[in-house]
Amino acid sequence: MATKTDFTTEEWSEVLGSVMLAGMAVTLADPSGLIGMAKEGLASGSALIAAKTDPNSNALIKSVVSDFETSEGRGAARDIIKGKLAGKQAAEMKSTILETLSQTVALVDTKAPDDAAGFKAWLRSISERVANAATEGGFLGFGGVPVSDAERSTLDEISKALKLTV
């Protein structure tokens, strides 16, 4: 079972960043306004809380969640995101995020093969949680759809980046 100690500092930062990036890709696909973006951000955070108490979470997921409880862990994740996305337009960000997720899962496949499948499924569940957090296309909270076509398409792209079957 893999933990933080199985990765270099830089590699671990990439793993931490992937947790935030999985949700960001969906938010970028179809921004939901201020309230919707807040709901989507909270959905990503609630995935961390849920994983902490989930008996099915593997050692790698629990180690990631534990590190997110520290300011150093959250800072490392933010620094990776800033480094990857700084100066990019929203349209460029999504492809950068998908490429980064693909690189991170390749790293996890190599360094933590026993935990890789569970970790990838967890990242996918985070993106699904974010997609379902806010209604898209409505007006003042009325109407709209739970998951837009753009979000659905992004979920498929995330699955491919994570090497999961769609």
PDB file of N, CA, C and O in Angstrom, residues 2-13 15 60 63-64 104 107-112:
ATOM      1  N   ALA A   2       0.614   2.140  -0.912  1.00  0.00           N
ATOM      2  CA  ALA A   2       1.450   3.328  -1.106  1.00  0.00           C
ATOM      3  C   ALA A   2       1.026   4.477  -0.195  1.00  0.00           C
ATOM      4  O   ALA A   2      -0.154   4.630   0.126  1.00  0.00           O
ATOM      5  N   THR A   3       2.009   5.256   0.184  1.00  0.00           N
ATOM      6  CA  THR A   3       1.789   6.473   0.968  1.00  0.00           C
ATOM      7  C   THR A   3       2.698   7.557   0.426  1.00  0.00           C
ATOM      8  O   THR A   3       3.458   7.339  -0.529  1.00  0.00           O
ATOM      9  N   LYS A   4       2.666   8.691   1.059  1.00  0.00           N
ATOM     10  CA  LYS A   4       3.469   9.846   0.667  1.00  0.00           C
ATOM     11  C   LYS A   4       4.947   9.493   0.529  1.00  0.00           C
ATOM     12  O   LYS A   4       5.633   9.986  -0.365  1.00  0.00           O
ATOM     13  N   THR A   5       5.446   8.626   1.385  1.00  0.00           N
ATOM     14  CA  THR A   5       6.872   8.297   1.392  1.00  0.00           C
ATOM     15  C   THR A   5       7.320   7.523   0.154  1.00  0.00           C
ATOM     16  O   THR A   5       8.520   7.426  -0.099  1.00  0.00           O
ATOM     17  N   ASP A   6       6.384   7.020  -0.621  1.00  0.00           N
ATOM     18  CA  ASP A   6       6.728   6.297  -1.843  1.00  0.00           C
ATOM     19  C   ASP A   6       6.976   7.222  -3.030  1.00  0.00           C
ATOM     20  O   ASP A   6       7.323   6.754  -4.119  1.00  0.00           O
ATOM     21  N   PHE A   7       6.787   8.527  -2.820  1.00  0.00           N
ATOM     22  CA  PHE A   7       6.916   9.508  -3.886  1.00  0.00           C
ATOM     23  C   PHE A   7       7.954  10.563  -3.508  1.00  0.00           C
ATOM     24  O   PHE A   7       8.153  10.839  -2.328  1.00  0.00           O
ATOM     25  N   THR A   8       8.574  11.169  -4.519  1.00  0.00           N
ATOM     26  CA  THR A   8       9.427  12.322  -4.249  1.00  0.00           C
ATOM     27  C   THR A   8       8.518  13.490  -3.878  1.00  0.00           C
ATOM     28  O   THR A   8       7.288  13.432  -4.089  1.00  0.00           O
ATOM     29  N   THR A   9       9.093  14.546  -3.360  1.00  0.00           N
ATOM     30  CA  THR A   9       8.305  15.724  -2.983  1.00  0.00           C
ATOM     31  C   THR A   9       7.541  16.273  -4.184  1.00  0.00           C
ATOM     32  O   THR A   9       6.350  16.590  -4.077  1.00  0.00           O
ATOM     33  N   GLU A  10       8.208  16.365  -5.316  1.00  0.00           N
ATOM     34  CA  GLU A  10       7.557  16.884  -6.524  1.00  0.00           C
ATOM     35  C   GLU A  10       6.441  15.950  -7.003  1.00  0.00           C
ATOM     36  O   GLU A  10       5.351  16.390  -7.377  1.00  0.00           O
ATOM     37  N   GLU A  11       6.710  14.657  -6.986  1.00  0.00           N
ATOM     38  CA  GLU A  11       5.701  13.685  -7.408  1.00  0.00           C
ATOM     39  C   GLU A  11       4.482  13.747  -6.497  1.00  0.00           C
ATOM     40  O   GLU A  11       3.340  13.708  -6.969  1.00  0.00           O
ATOM     41  N   TRP A  12       4.725  13.863  -5.202  1.00  0.00           N
ATOM     42  CA  TRP A  12       3.615  13.925  -4.253  1.00  0.00           C
ATOM     43  C   TRP A  12       2.770  15.181  -4.485  1.00  0.00           C
ATOM     44  O   TRP A  12       1.553  15.136  -4.409  1.00  0.00           O
ATOM     45  N   SER A  13       3.427  16.278  -4.790  1.00  0.00           N
ATOM     46  CA  SER A  13       2.692  17.511  -5.097  1.00  0.00           C
ATOM     47  C   SER A  13       1.798  17.309  -6.309  1.00  0.00           C
ATOM     48  O   SER A  13       0.668  17.808  -6.352  1.00  0.00           O
ATOM     49  N   VAL A  15       0.458  14.463  -7.238  1.00  0.00           N
ATOM     50  CA  VAL A  15      -0.661  13.628  -6.791  1.00  0.00           C
ATOM     51  C   VAL A  15      -1.686  14.498  -6.066  1.00  0.00           C
ATOM     52  O   VAL A  15      -2.896  14.405  -6.331  1.00  0.00           O
ATOM     53  N   LEU A  60      -3.340   5.009  -0.297  1.00  0.00           N
ATOM     54  CA  LEU A  60      -2.929   6.199  -1.042  1.00  0.00           C
ATOM     55  C   LEU A  60      -3.949   7.320  -0.871  1.00  0.00           C
ATOM     56  O   LEU A  60      -3.588   8.465  -0.603  1.00  0.00           O
ATOM     57  N   SER A  63      -3.751   8.738   2.573  1.00  0.00           N
ATOM     58  CA  SER A  63      -2.550   9.550   2.724  1.00  0.00           C
ATOM     59  C   SER A  63      -2.735  10.921   2.082  1.00  0.00           C
ATOM     60  O   SER A  63      -2.310  11.940   2.637  1.00  0.00           O
ATOM     61  N   VAL A  64      -3.384  10.958   0.924  1.00  0.00           N
ATOM     62  CA  VAL A  64      -3.678  12.231   0.255  1.00  0.00           C
ATOM     63  C   VAL A  64      -4.603  13.075   1.133  1.00  0.00           C
ATOM     64  O   VAL A  64      -4.353  14.263   1.360  1.00  0.00           O
ATOM     65  N   THR A 104      -0.198  12.159 -14.100  1.00  0.00           N
ATOM     66  CA  THR A 104      -0.250  11.774 -12.691  1.00  0.00           C
ATOM     67  C   THR A 104      -0.664  10.316 -12.532  1.00  0.00           C
ATOM     68  O   THR A 104      -0.090   9.589 -11.734  1.00  0.00           O
ATOM     69  N   LEU A 107       2.143   8.062 -13.275  1.00  0.00           N
ATOM     70  CA  LEU A 107       3.031   8.035 -12.117  1.00  0.00           C
ATOM     71  C   LEU A 107       2.484   7.106 -11.033  1.00  0.00           C
ATOM     72  O   LEU A 107       3.209   6.266 -10.491  1.00  0.00           O
ATOM     73  N   VAL A 108       1.203   7.231 -10.738  1.00  0.00           N
ATOM     74  CA  VAL A 108       0.579   6.397  -9.714  1.00  0.00           C
ATOM     75  C   VAL A 108       0.568   4.928 -10.155  1.00  0.00           C
ATOM     76  O   VAL A 108       0.812   4.033  -9.339  1.00  0.00           O
ATOM     77  N   ASP A 109       0.325   4.671 -11.427  1.00  0.00           N
ATOM     78  CA  ASP A 109       0.376   3.294 -11.942  1.00  0.00           C
ATOM     79  C   ASP A 109       1.748   2.673 -11.690  1.00  0.00           C
ATOM     80  O   ASP A 109       1.848   1.486 -11.373  1.00  0.00           O
ATOM     81  N   THR A 110       2.800   3.485 -11.820  1.00  0.00           N
ATOM     82  CA  THR A 110       4.166   2.998 -11.633  1.00  0.00           C
ATOM     83  C   THR A 110       4.536   2.873 -10.161  1.00  0.00           C
ATOM     84  O   THR A 110       5.074   1.849  -9.732  1.00  0.00           O
ATOM     85  N   LYS A 111       4.247   3.913  -9.390  1.00  0.00           N
ATOM     86  CA  LYS A 111       4.696   3.968  -7.996  1.00  0.00           C
ATOM     87  C   LYS A 111       3.763   3.269  -7.011  1.00  0.00           C
ATOM     88  O   LYS A 111       4.189   2.881  -5.932  1.00  0.00           O
ATOM     89  N   ALA A 112       2.506   3.173  -7.362  1.00  0.00           N
ATOM     90  CA  ALA A 112       1.511   2.603  -6.434  1.00  0.00           C
ATOM     91  C   ALA A 112       0.528   1.706  -7.188  1.00  0.00           C
ATOM     92  O   ALA A 112      -0.680   1.947  -7.161  1.00  0.00           O
TER      93      ALA A 112
END
